[in-house]
PDB file of C-alpha atoms in Angstrom:
ATOM      1  CA  MET A   5       0.000   0.000   0.000  1.00 44.00           C
ATOM      2  CA  ALA A   6       2.804   2.392   0.903  1.00 41.00           C
ATOM      3  CA  LYS A   7       4.456   1.688  -2.459  1.00 45.00           C
ATOM      4  CA  ASP A   8       1.178   2.419  -4.279  1.00 45.00           C
ATOM      5  CA  ILE A   9       0.766   5.733  -2.438  1.00 40.00           C
ATOM      6  CA  THR A  10       4.359   6.742  -3.164  1.00 41.00           C
ATOM      7  CA  GLU A  11       4.017   5.974  -6.875  1.00 44.00           C
ATOM      8  CA  SER A  12       0.725   7.876  -7.046  1.00 43.00           C
ATOM      9  CA  CYS A  13       2.383  10.904  -5.450  1.00 43.00           C
ATOM     10  CA  VAL A  14       5.234  10.701  -7.959  1.00 43.00           C
ATOM     11  CA  LEU A  15       2.720  10.516 -10.830  1.00 44.00           C
ATOM     12  CA  VAL A  16       0.839  13.529  -9.508  1.00 43.00           C
ATOM     13  CA  SER A  17       4.129  15.453  -9.283  1.00 43.00           C
ATOM     14  CA  TYR A  18       5.016  14.610 -12.870  1.00 44.00           C
ATOM     15  CA  LEU A  19       1.569  15.535 -14.119  1.00 44.00           C
ATOM     16  CA  THR A  20       1.620  18.840 -12.277  1.00 44.00           C
ATOM     17  CA  ASP A  21       5.033  19.779 -13.650  1.00 49.00           C
ATOM     18  CA  PHE A  22       4.093  18.911 -17.288  1.00 50.00           C
ATOM     19  CA  PRO A  23       7.292  16.879 -17.995  1.00 56.00           C
ATOM     20  CA  PHE A  24       8.533  16.371 -21.541  1.00 61.00           C
ATOM     21  CA  PRO A  25       7.413  12.688 -21.917  1.00 61.00           C
ATOM     22  CA  PHE A  26       3.819  13.670 -21.125  1.00 68.00           C
ATOM     23  CA  GLN A  27       3.844  16.665 -23.447  1.00 74.00           C
ATOM     24  CA  MET A  28       5.456  14.672 -26.265  1.00 76.00           C
ATOM     25  CA  ALA A  29       2.951  11.812 -25.978  1.00 75.00           C
ATOM     26  CA  LEU A  30      -0.003  14.169 -25.704  1.00 78.00           C
ATOM     27  CA  LEU A  31       0.977  16.232 -28.764  1.00 81.00           C
ATOM     28  CA  SER A  32       1.505  13.035 -30.750  1.00 80.00           C
ATOM     29  CA  ALA A  33      -1.938  11.744 -29.755  1.00 80.00           C
ATOM     30  CA  LEU A  34      -3.652  15.067 -30.469  1.00 83.00           C
ATOM     31  CA  ARG A  35      -2.061  15.327 -33.922  1.00 84.00           C
ATOM     32  CA  GLN A  36      -3.080  11.807 -34.980  1.00 81.00           C
ATOM     33  CA  ILE A  37      -6.550  11.872 -33.460  1.00 83.00           C
ATOM     34  CA  ALA A  38      -7.703  15.414 -34.203  1.00 82.00           C
ATOM     35  CA  GLY A  39      -4.964  17.066 -36.277  1.00 83.00           C
ATOM     36  CA  VAL A  40      -4.041  19.419 -33.404  1.00 83.00           C
ATOM     37  CA  THR A  41      -0.481  20.787 -33.409  1.00 82.00           C
ATOM     38  CA  ALA A  42       1.421  22.753 -30.768  1.00 80.00           C
ATOM     39  CA  GLY A  43      -0.266  26.057 -30.024  1.00 84.00           C
ATOM     40  CA  PRO A  44      -3.034  27.696 -27.979  1.00 87.00           C
ATOM     41  CA  LEU A  45      -5.524  24.890 -28.695  1.00 86.00           C
ATOM     42  CA  SER A  46      -3.148  22.122 -27.607  1.00 85.00           C
ATOM     43  CA  ASP A  47      -2.246  24.124 -24.492  1.00 86.00           C
ATOM     44  CA  ALA A  48      -5.920  24.465 -23.571  1.00 88.00           C
ATOM     45  CA  LEU A  49      -6.542  20.756 -24.137  1.00 87.00           C
ATOM     46  CA  LYS A  50      -3.407  19.859 -22.169  1.00 85.00           C
ATOM     47  CA  THR A  51      -4.492  21.869 -19.131  1.00 88.00           C
ATOM     48  CA  GLU A  52      -7.939  20.275 -18.996  1.00 90.00           C
ATOM     49  CA  LEU A  53      -6.639  16.761 -19.679  1.00 86.00           C
ATOM     50  CA  TYR A  54      -4.118  16.967 -16.851  1.00 85.00           C
ATOM     51  CA  THR A  55      -6.873  18.146 -14.511  1.00 90.00           C
ATOM     52  CA  LEU A  56      -9.056  15.263 -15.685  1.00 90.00           C
ATOM     53  CA  VAL A  57      -6.270  12.747 -15.024  1.00 83.00           C
ATOM     54  CA  LEU A  58      -5.724  14.076 -11.506  1.00 87.00           C
ATOM     55  CA  GLY A  59      -9.455  13.811 -10.911  1.00 89.00           C
ATOM     56  CA  THR A  60      -9.598  10.164 -11.948  1.00 84.00           C
ATOM     57  CA  ILE A  61      -6.858   9.120  -9.498  1.00 79.00           C
ATOM     58  CA  SER A  62      -8.260  11.116  -6.563  1.00 86.00           C
ATOM     59  CA  LEU A  63     -10.738  10.232  -3.826  1.00 87.00           C
ATOM     60  CA  PRO A  64     -14.305  10.321  -5.248  1.00 87.00           C
ATOM     61  CA  ILE A  65     -15.456  13.348  -3.246  1.00 91.00           C
ATOM     62  CA  ASN A  66     -17.554  15.519  -5.544  1.00 91.00           C
ATOM     63  CA  LEU A  67     -17.325  18.820  -3.672  1.00 93.00           C
ATOM     64  CA  PRO A  68     -16.060  22.173  -5.000  1.00 93.00           C
ATOM     65  CA  GLY A  69     -12.314  22.476  -4.516  1.00 91.00           C
ATOM     66  CA  THR A  70     -11.548  18.742  -4.647  1.00 94.00           C
ATOM     67  CA  SER A  71      -9.565  17.166  -7.489  1.00 93.00           C
ATOM     68  CA  TYR A  72     -12.517  14.890  -8.228  1.00 93.00           C
ATOM     69  CA  TYR A  73     -14.861  17.860  -8.692  1.00 95.00           C
ATOM     70  CA  GLN A  74     -12.285  19.709 -10.794  1.00 95.00           C
ATOM     71  CA  GLY A  75     -11.955  16.611 -12.976  1.00 93.00           C
ATOM     72  CA  PHE A  76     -15.661  16.782 -13.803  1.00 94.00           C
ATOM     73  CA  GLN A  77     -15.359  20.473 -14.623  1.00 95.00           C
ATOM     74  CA  ALA A  78     -12.354  19.761 -16.840  1.00 94.00           C
ATOM     75  CA  ARG A  79     -14.336  17.179 -18.789  1.00 94.00           C
ATOM     76  CA  LYS A  80     -17.115  19.699 -19.381  1.00 95.00           C
ATOM     77  CA  LYS A  81     -14.551  22.150 -20.754  1.00 94.00           C
ATOM     78  CA  LEU A  82     -13.073  19.421 -22.970  1.00 93.00           C
ATOM     79  CA  VAL A  83     -16.522  18.659 -24.349  1.00 94.00           C
ATOM     80  CA  SER A  84     -17.028  22.353 -25.132  1.00 94.00           C
ATOM     81  CA  ILE A  85     -13.665  22.599 -26.929  1.00 92.00           C
ATOM     82  CA  LEU A  86     -14.322  19.460 -28.973  1.00 92.00           C
ATOM     83  CA  GLU A  87     -17.843  20.628 -29.881  1.00 93.00           C
ATOM     84  CA  GLN A  88     -16.319  23.811 -31.282  1.00 91.00           C
ATOM     85  CA  MET A  89     -13.720  21.791 -33.232  1.00 89.00           C
ATOM     86  CA  ILE A  90     -16.447  19.630 -34.766  1.00 90.00           C
ATOM     87  CA  ALA A  91     -18.504  22.680 -35.721  1.00 91.00           C
ATOM     88  CA  GLU A  92     -15.485  24.290 -37.395  1.00 88.00           C
ATOM     89  CA  ARG A  93     -14.705  21.079 -39.296  1.00 87.00           C
ATOM     90  CA  ARG A  94     -18.228  20.885 -40.660  1.00 87.00           C
ATOM     91  CA  SER A  95     -18.370  24.552 -41.640  1.00 87.00           C
ATOM     92  CA  SER A  96     -15.020  24.509 -43.434  1.00 84.00           C
ATOM     93  CA  GLY A  97     -15.717  21.382 -45.477  1.00 77.00           C
ATOM     94  CA  ASP A  98     -11.965  20.694 -45.710  1.00 80.00           C
ATOM     95  CA  ALA A  99     -10.758  17.069 -45.632  1.00 80.00           C
ATOM     96  CA  HIS A 100      -8.332  16.037 -42.881  1.00 83.00           C
ATOM     97  CA  ASP A 101      -6.285  12.868 -42.578  1.00 82.00           C
ATOM     98  CA  ASP A 102      -7.040  12.123 -38.941  1.00 84.00           C
ATOM     99  CA  MET A 103      -9.373  10.079 -36.763  1.00 85.00           C
ATOM    100  CA  LEU A 104     -11.819  12.924 -36.117  1.00 86.00           C
ATOM    101  CA  ASP A 105     -12.452  13.340 -39.844  1.00 87.00           C
ATOM    102  CA  ALA A 106     -13.039   9.598 -40.216  1.00 85.00           C
ATOM    103  CA  LEU A 107     -15.522   9.630 -37.331  1.00 87.00           C
ATOM    104  CA  LEU A 108     -17.394  12.591 -38.778  1.00 86.00           C
ATOM    105  CA  ARG A 109     -17.698  10.788 -42.118  1.00 84.00           C
ATOM    106  CA  SER A 110     -18.764   7.476 -40.566  1.00 82.00           C
ATOM    107  CA  GLY A 111     -22.150   6.343 -41.830  1.00 73.00           C
ATOM    108  CA  ASP A 112     -22.057   8.570 -44.902  1.00 73.00           C
ATOM    109  CA  ASP A 113     -21.809   5.531 -47.175  1.00 72.00           C
ATOM    110  CA  GLY A 114     -24.942   3.983 -45.683  1.00 68.00           C
ATOM    111  CA  THR A 115     -23.182   0.784 -44.617  1.00 69.00           C
ATOM    112  CA  ARG A 116     -23.259   1.588 -40.903  1.00 73.00           C
ATOM    113  CA  GLU A 117     -25.126   3.711 -38.410  1.00 79.00           C
ATOM    114  CA  LYS A 118     -24.154   7.379 -38.124  1.00 83.00           C
ATOM    115  CA  ILE A 119     -22.200   8.192 -34.962  1.00 86.00           C
ATOM    116  CA  SER A 120     -23.615  11.075 -32.946  1.00 89.00           C
ATOM    117  CA  ASP A 121     -21.481  14.049 -31.914  1.00 89.00           C
ATOM    118  CA  GLU A 122     -21.835  12.992 -28.282  1.00 92.00           C
ATOM    119  CA  GLN A 123     -20.447   9.542 -29.105  1.00 91.00           C
ATOM    120  CA  ILE A 124     -17.587  11.060 -31.121  1.00 91.00           C
ATOM    121  CA  ILE A 125     -16.609  13.386 -28.279  1.00 91.00           C
ATOM    122  CA  ASP A 126     -16.773  10.588 -25.722  1.00 91.00           C
ATOM    123  CA  LEU A 127     -14.575   8.411 -27.937  1.00 88.00           C
ATOM    124  CA  LEU A 128     -12.048  11.193 -28.558  1.00 88.00           C
ATOM    125  CA  ILE A 129     -11.655  11.929 -24.852  1.00 88.00           C
ATOM    126  CA  ALA A 130     -11.217   8.218 -24.099  1.00 85.00           C
ATOM    127  CA  LEU A 131      -8.637   7.789 -26.874  1.00 82.00           C
ATOM    128  CA  ILE A 132      -6.613  10.873 -25.969  1.00 82.00           C
ATOM    129  CA  TYR A 133      -6.695  10.057 -22.255  1.00 80.00           C
ATOM    130  CA  SER A 134      -5.774   6.391 -22.553  1.00 76.00           C
ATOM    131  CA  GLY A 135      -3.377   6.904 -25.449  1.00 72.00           C
ATOM    132  CA  TYR A 136      -1.129   9.564 -23.968  1.00 72.00           C
ATOM    133  CA  GLU A 137      -1.220   8.914 -20.216  1.00 71.00           C
ATOM    134  CA  THR A 138      -0.170   5.261 -20.349  1.00 79.00           C
ATOM    135  CA  MET A 139       2.363   5.777 -23.143  1.00 81.00           C
ATOM    136  CA  SER A 140       4.027   8.764 -21.517  1.00 79.00           C
ATOM    137  CA  THR A 141       4.288   7.071 -18.120  1.00 83.00           C
ATOM    138  CA  THR A 142       5.752   3.937 -19.702  1.00 87.00           C
ATOM    139  CA  SER A 143       8.246   6.019 -21.713  1.00 87.00           C
ATOM    140  CA  MET A 144       9.297   7.900 -18.600  1.00 87.00           C
ATOM    141  CA  MET A 145       9.821   4.690 -16.612  1.00 92.00           C
ATOM    142  CA  ALA A 146      11.690   3.026 -19.514  1.00 93.00           C
ATOM    143  CA  VAL A 147      14.166   5.931 -19.538  1.00 93.00           C
ATOM    144  CA  LYS A 148      14.580   5.545 -15.776  1.00 94.00           C
ATOM    145  CA  TYR A 149      15.218   1.794 -15.869  1.00 96.00           C
ATOM    146  CA  LEU A 150      17.535   1.946 -18.895  1.00 96.00           C
ATOM    147  CA  SER A 151      19.579   4.757 -17.339  1.00 96.00           C
ATOM    148  CA  GLU A 152      20.058   2.552 -14.285  1.00 96.00           C
ATOM    149  CA  HIS A 153      21.066  -0.501 -16.360  1.00 97.00           C
ATOM    150  CA  PRO A 154      23.784   0.436 -18.908  1.00 97.00           C
ATOM    151  CA  ARG A 155      24.066  -3.121 -20.248  1.00 97.00           C
ATOM    152  CA  ALA A 156      20.385  -3.154 -21.245  1.00 97.00           C
ATOM    153  CA  LEU A 157      20.699   0.325 -22.777  1.00 97.00           C
ATOM    154  CA  GLU A 158      23.717  -0.764 -24.826  1.00 97.00           C
ATOM    155  CA  GLU A 159      21.866  -3.851 -26.082  1.00 97.00           C
ATOM    156  CA  LEU A 160      18.895  -1.723 -27.114  1.00 96.00           C
ATOM    157  CA  ARG A 161      21.153   0.790 -28.893  1.00 96.00           C
ATOM    158  CA  ARG A 162      22.929  -2.022 -30.738  1.00 96.00           C
ATOM    159  CA  GLU A 163      19.614  -3.423 -31.971  1.00 96.00           C
ATOM    160  CA  HIS A 164      18.493  -0.025 -33.295  1.00 95.00           C
ATOM    161  CA  LEU A 165      21.837   0.835 -34.903  1.00 94.00           C
ATOM    162  CA  ASP A 166      21.969  -2.546 -36.666  1.00 94.00           C
ATOM    163  CA  ILE A 167      18.587  -1.818 -38.255  1.00 93.00           C
ATOM    164  CA  ARG A 168      19.716   1.693 -39.200  1.00 92.00           C
ATOM    165  CA  LYS A 169      22.855   0.357 -40.906  1.00 91.00           C
ATOM    166  CA  GLY A 170      20.748  -1.507 -43.447  1.00 85.00           C
ATOM    167  CA  LYS A 171      18.948   1.632 -44.580  1.00 89.00           C
ATOM    168  CA  SER A 172      19.802   4.748 -46.512  1.00 89.00           C
ATOM    169  CA  PRO A 173      20.048   7.998 -44.492  1.00 86.00           C
ATOM    170  CA  ASP A 174      16.644   9.239 -45.660  1.00 88.00           C
ATOM    171  CA  GLU A 175      14.843   5.874 -45.417  1.00 91.00           C
ATOM    172  CA  ALA A 176      12.270   5.670 -42.654  1.00 89.00           C
ATOM    173  CA  ILE A 177      11.835   2.868 -40.139  1.00 88.00           C
ATOM    174  CA  SER A 178       9.119   0.465 -41.338  1.00 90.00           C
ATOM    175  CA  TYR A 179       6.551  -1.558 -39.447  1.00 89.00           C
ATOM    176  CA  ASP A 180       8.548  -4.708 -40.186  1.00 91.00           C
ATOM    177  CA  ASP A 181      11.602  -3.055 -38.617  1.00 92.00           C
ATOM    178  CA  VAL A 182       9.632  -2.319 -35.474  1.00 90.00           C
ATOM    179  CA  LYS A 183       8.383  -5.911 -35.309  1.00 89.00           C
ATOM    180  CA  SER A 184      11.976  -7.161 -35.560  1.00 92.00           C
ATOM    181  CA  MET A 185      13.071  -5.221 -32.453  1.00 93.00           C
ATOM    182  CA  THR A 186      12.931  -8.217 -30.126  1.00 93.00           C
ATOM    183  CA  PHE A 187      15.051  -6.739 -27.350  1.00 95.00           C
ATOM    184  CA  THR A 188      13.212  -3.412 -27.529  1.00 94.00           C
ATOM    185  CA  ARG A 189       9.936  -5.283 -27.113  1.00 92.00           C
ATOM    186  CA  ALA A 190      11.419  -7.185 -24.171  1.00 94.00           C
ATOM    187  CA  ALA A 191      12.547  -3.913 -22.552  1.00 95.00           C
ATOM    188  CA  ILE A 192       9.036  -2.483 -22.963  1.00 92.00           C
ATOM    189  CA  PHE A 193       7.443  -5.582 -21.434  1.00 92.00           C
ATOM    190  CA  GLU A 194       9.853  -5.500 -18.509  1.00 95.00           C
ATOM    191  CA  THR A 195       9.132  -1.801 -17.972  1.00 95.00           C
ATOM    192  CA  LEU A 196       5.390  -2.474 -17.966  1.00 92.00           C
ATOM    193  CA  ARG A 197       5.859  -5.396 -15.583  1.00 93.00           C
ATOM    194  CA  LEU A 198       7.850  -3.373 -13.057  1.00 94.00           C
ATOM    195  CA  ALA A 199       6.035  -0.049 -13.409  1.00 91.00           C
ATOM    196  CA  THR A 200       2.573  -1.623 -13.774  1.00 85.00           C
ATOM    197  CA  VAL A 201       1.062   1.513 -15.276  1.00 81.00           C
ATOM    198  CA  VAL A 202      -2.410  -0.052 -15.191  1.00 79.00           C
ATOM    199  CA  ASN A 203      -2.385  -2.032 -11.962  1.00 80.00           C
ATOM    200  CA  GLY A 204      -5.585  -4.005 -12.370  1.00 83.00           C
ATOM    201  CA  LEU A 205      -8.379  -5.343 -14.564  1.00 83.00           C
ATOM    202  CA  LEU A 206     -12.079  -4.958 -13.836  1.00 85.00           C
ATOM    203  CA  ARG A 207     -14.374  -7.707 -15.093  1.00 87.00           C
ATOM    204  CA  LYS A 208     -17.893  -8.998 -14.478  1.00 90.00           C
ATOM    205  CA  THR A 209     -18.802 -12.665 -14.184  1.00 92.00           C
ATOM    206  CA  ILE A 210     -21.427 -13.743 -16.710  1.00 93.00           C
ATOM    207  CA  LYS A 211     -22.026 -17.051 -14.891  1.00 95.00           C
ATOM    208  CA  ASP A 212     -21.132 -18.734 -11.603  1.00 95.00           C
ATOM    209  CA  VAL A 213     -17.403 -19.464 -11.525  1.00 92.00           C
ATOM    210  CA  GLU A 214     -15.783 -22.027  -9.210  1.00 93.00           C
ATOM    211  CA  MET A 215     -12.141 -21.417  -8.307  1.00 88.00           C
ATOM    212  CA  ASN A 216     -10.104 -23.270  -5.671  1.00 90.00           C
ATOM    213  CA  GLY A 217     -13.244 -24.436  -3.922  1.00 92.00           C
ATOM    214  CA  TYR A 218     -14.889 -21.010  -3.912  1.00 94.00           C
ATOM    215  CA  VAL A 219     -17.858 -19.961  -6.032  1.00 95.00           C
ATOM    216  CA  ILE A 220     -17.916 -16.468  -7.533  1.00 94.00           C
ATOM    217  CA  PRO A 221     -21.597 -15.738  -8.247  1.00 95.00           C
ATOM    218  CA  LYS A 222     -22.845 -14.548 -11.593  1.00 95.00           C
ATOM    219  CA  GLY A 223     -22.953 -10.756 -11.881  1.00 95.00           C
ATOM    220  CA  TRP A 224     -20.162 -10.062  -9.393  1.00 95.00           C
ATOM    221  CA  ARG A 225     -17.498  -7.474 -10.211  1.00 93.00           C
ATOM    222  CA  ILE A 226     -13.978  -8.911 -10.162  1.00 89.00           C
ATOM    223  CA  TYR A 227     -10.833  -6.823  -9.838  1.00 88.00           C
ATOM    224  CA  VAL A 228      -7.645  -8.643 -10.827  1.00 86.00           C
ATOM    225  CA  TYR A 229      -4.717  -6.899  -9.123  1.00 88.00           C
ATOM    226  CA  THR A 230      -2.076  -7.421 -11.813  1.00 86.00           C
ATOM    227  CA  ARG A 231       0.722  -5.760  -9.821  1.00 88.00           C
ATOM    228  CA  GLU A 232       0.814  -8.766  -7.478  1.00 90.00           C
ATOM    229  CA  ILE A 233       0.997 -11.086 -10.489  1.00 90.00           C
ATOM    230  CA  ASN A 234       3.837  -9.057 -12.024  1.00 92.00           C
ATOM    231  CA  TYR A 235       5.837  -9.254  -8.792  1.00 93.00           C
ATOM    232  CA  ASP A 236       5.221 -12.967  -8.137  1.00 93.00           C
ATOM    233  CA  PRO A 237       8.678 -14.629  -7.764  1.00 94.00           C
ATOM    234  CA  PHE A 238       7.256 -17.965  -8.893  1.00 91.00           C
ATOM    235  CA  MET A 239       6.339 -16.475 -12.274  1.00 90.00           C
ATOM    236  CA  TYR A 240       9.151 -13.906 -12.477  1.00 92.00           C
ATOM    237  CA  PRO A 241      12.328 -14.961 -10.611  1.00 92.00           C
ATOM    238  CA  ASP A 242      13.988 -12.039  -8.825  1.00 95.00           C
ATOM    239  CA  PRO A 243      10.901  -9.927  -9.653  1.00 95.00           C
ATOM    240  CA  MET A 244      12.210  -6.558  -8.423  1.00 95.00           C
ATOM    241  CA  THR A 245      15.169  -6.624 -10.844  1.00 96.00           C
ATOM    242  CA  PHE A 246      14.916  -4.990 -14.266  1.00 97.00           C
ATOM    243  CA  ASN A 247      15.806  -7.895 -16.546  1.00 96.00           C
ATOM    244  CA  PRO A 248      14.534  -7.608 -20.159  1.00 95.00           C
ATOM    245  CA  TRP A 249      16.366 -10.812 -21.075  1.00 95.00           C
ATOM    246  CA  ARG A 250      13.795 -12.834 -19.139  1.00 93.00           C
ATOM    247  CA  TRP A 251      11.356 -12.167 -22.012  1.00 92.00           C
ATOM    248  CA  LEU A 252      13.775 -13.656 -24.557  1.00 90.00           C
ATOM    249  CA  GLU A 253      14.300 -16.953 -22.764  1.00 80.00           C
ATOM    250  CA  LYS A 254      10.798 -18.289 -23.452  1.00 71.00           C
ATOM    251  CA  ASN A 255       7.533 -17.139 -24.919  1.00 73.00           C
ATOM    252  CA  MET A 256       6.115 -15.590 -21.768  1.00 75.00           C
ATOM    253  CA  GLU A 257       3.415 -13.790 -23.763  1.00 75.00           C
ATOM    254  CA  SER A 258       1.594 -17.093 -24.182  1.00 76.00           C
ATOM    255  CA  HIS A 259       1.356 -17.707 -20.429  1.00 79.00           C
ATOM    256  CA  PRO A 260      -2.077 -17.197 -18.822  1.00 78.00           C
ATOM    257  CA  HIS A 261      -0.548 -14.815 -16.261  1.00 81.00           C
ATOM    258  CA  PHE A 262       0.581 -12.375 -18.983  1.00 84.00           C
ATOM    259  CA  MET A 263      -1.782  -9.454 -18.368  1.00 84.00           C
ATOM    260  CA  LEU A 264       0.318  -6.404 -19.213  1.00 84.00           C
ATOM    261  CA  PHE A 265      -2.271  -5.485 -21.844  1.00 82.00           C
ATOM    262  CA  GLY A 266      -5.363  -6.904 -20.209  1.00 79.00           C
ATOM    263  CA  GLY A 267      -6.829 -10.252 -21.122  1.00 76.00           C
ATOM    264  CA  GLY A 268      -9.640 -12.102 -22.817  1.00 74.00           C
ATOM    265  CA  GLY A 269     -11.792 -10.394 -25.416  1.00 75.00           C
ATOM    266  CA  ARG A 270     -10.877  -6.929 -24.112  1.00 74.00           C
ATOM    267  CA  MET A 271      -7.150  -7.014 -24.832  1.00 77.00           C
ATOM    268  CA  CYS A 272      -5.702  -3.504 -25.176  1.00 76.00           C
ATOM    269  CA  PRO A 273      -5.320  -2.542 -28.875  1.00 69.00           C
ATOM    270  CA  GLY A 274      -2.098  -0.754 -27.907  1.00 70.00           C
ATOM    271  CA  LYS A 275      -0.328  -4.105 -27.484  1.00 73.00           C
ATOM    272  CA  GLU A 276       0.930  -4.040 -31.050  1.00 69.00           C
TER     273      GLU A 276
END
């Protein structure tokens, strides 16, 4: 519990100070999702998103002045900003190569139901929130762990430089190149295991489930605390040590205890 509180305090400090990993991840997400680049609009979105994040990890006390209350207010402001963006897109008639444009055009061909503006806004907030907060925290922790383990950093650099050697100076990294970065993938998995950015999974039983002599009734909410799984020495020997090589020794992704990206039919699309 003390470790959880300490890590939450560290996260709050990073969010409050607007560190570079968070800003970089947020700008990347905003550009791909809604075509927003650095400027007054991104600054306004950033301020409200950070307030929203702080609200979601605070005690659920909905009184003026609390982080929880401010989180609700921030979401209302985000909705207002996105409503204005949608109105401007429609009035301009210009085509944009981003997710917002695709959502606005959904249903135009008659093959599927038209998505309402409320649904679009809800989806955009969810995508921006989940896309930048988890990625930026993981990036920040990866830098921390690699800086503390020079051998792992050197191995990662060697893998990237070897790929770069086979390309011309102006040739971009391809998807196949990314998929071939086995040690990089291992370093990411080990970072996620140790940092446990999302420390649990919430599920609902659709039927009675018997486990170790106990019956979990249908309709119960189940919270799987993945941090305990990630630190289990039986599954991960010497669990508190940053050791990316453990992911190269055997296909640990196929194990039932691999839950770094969720599990079942609701696996996180960010896994790939």
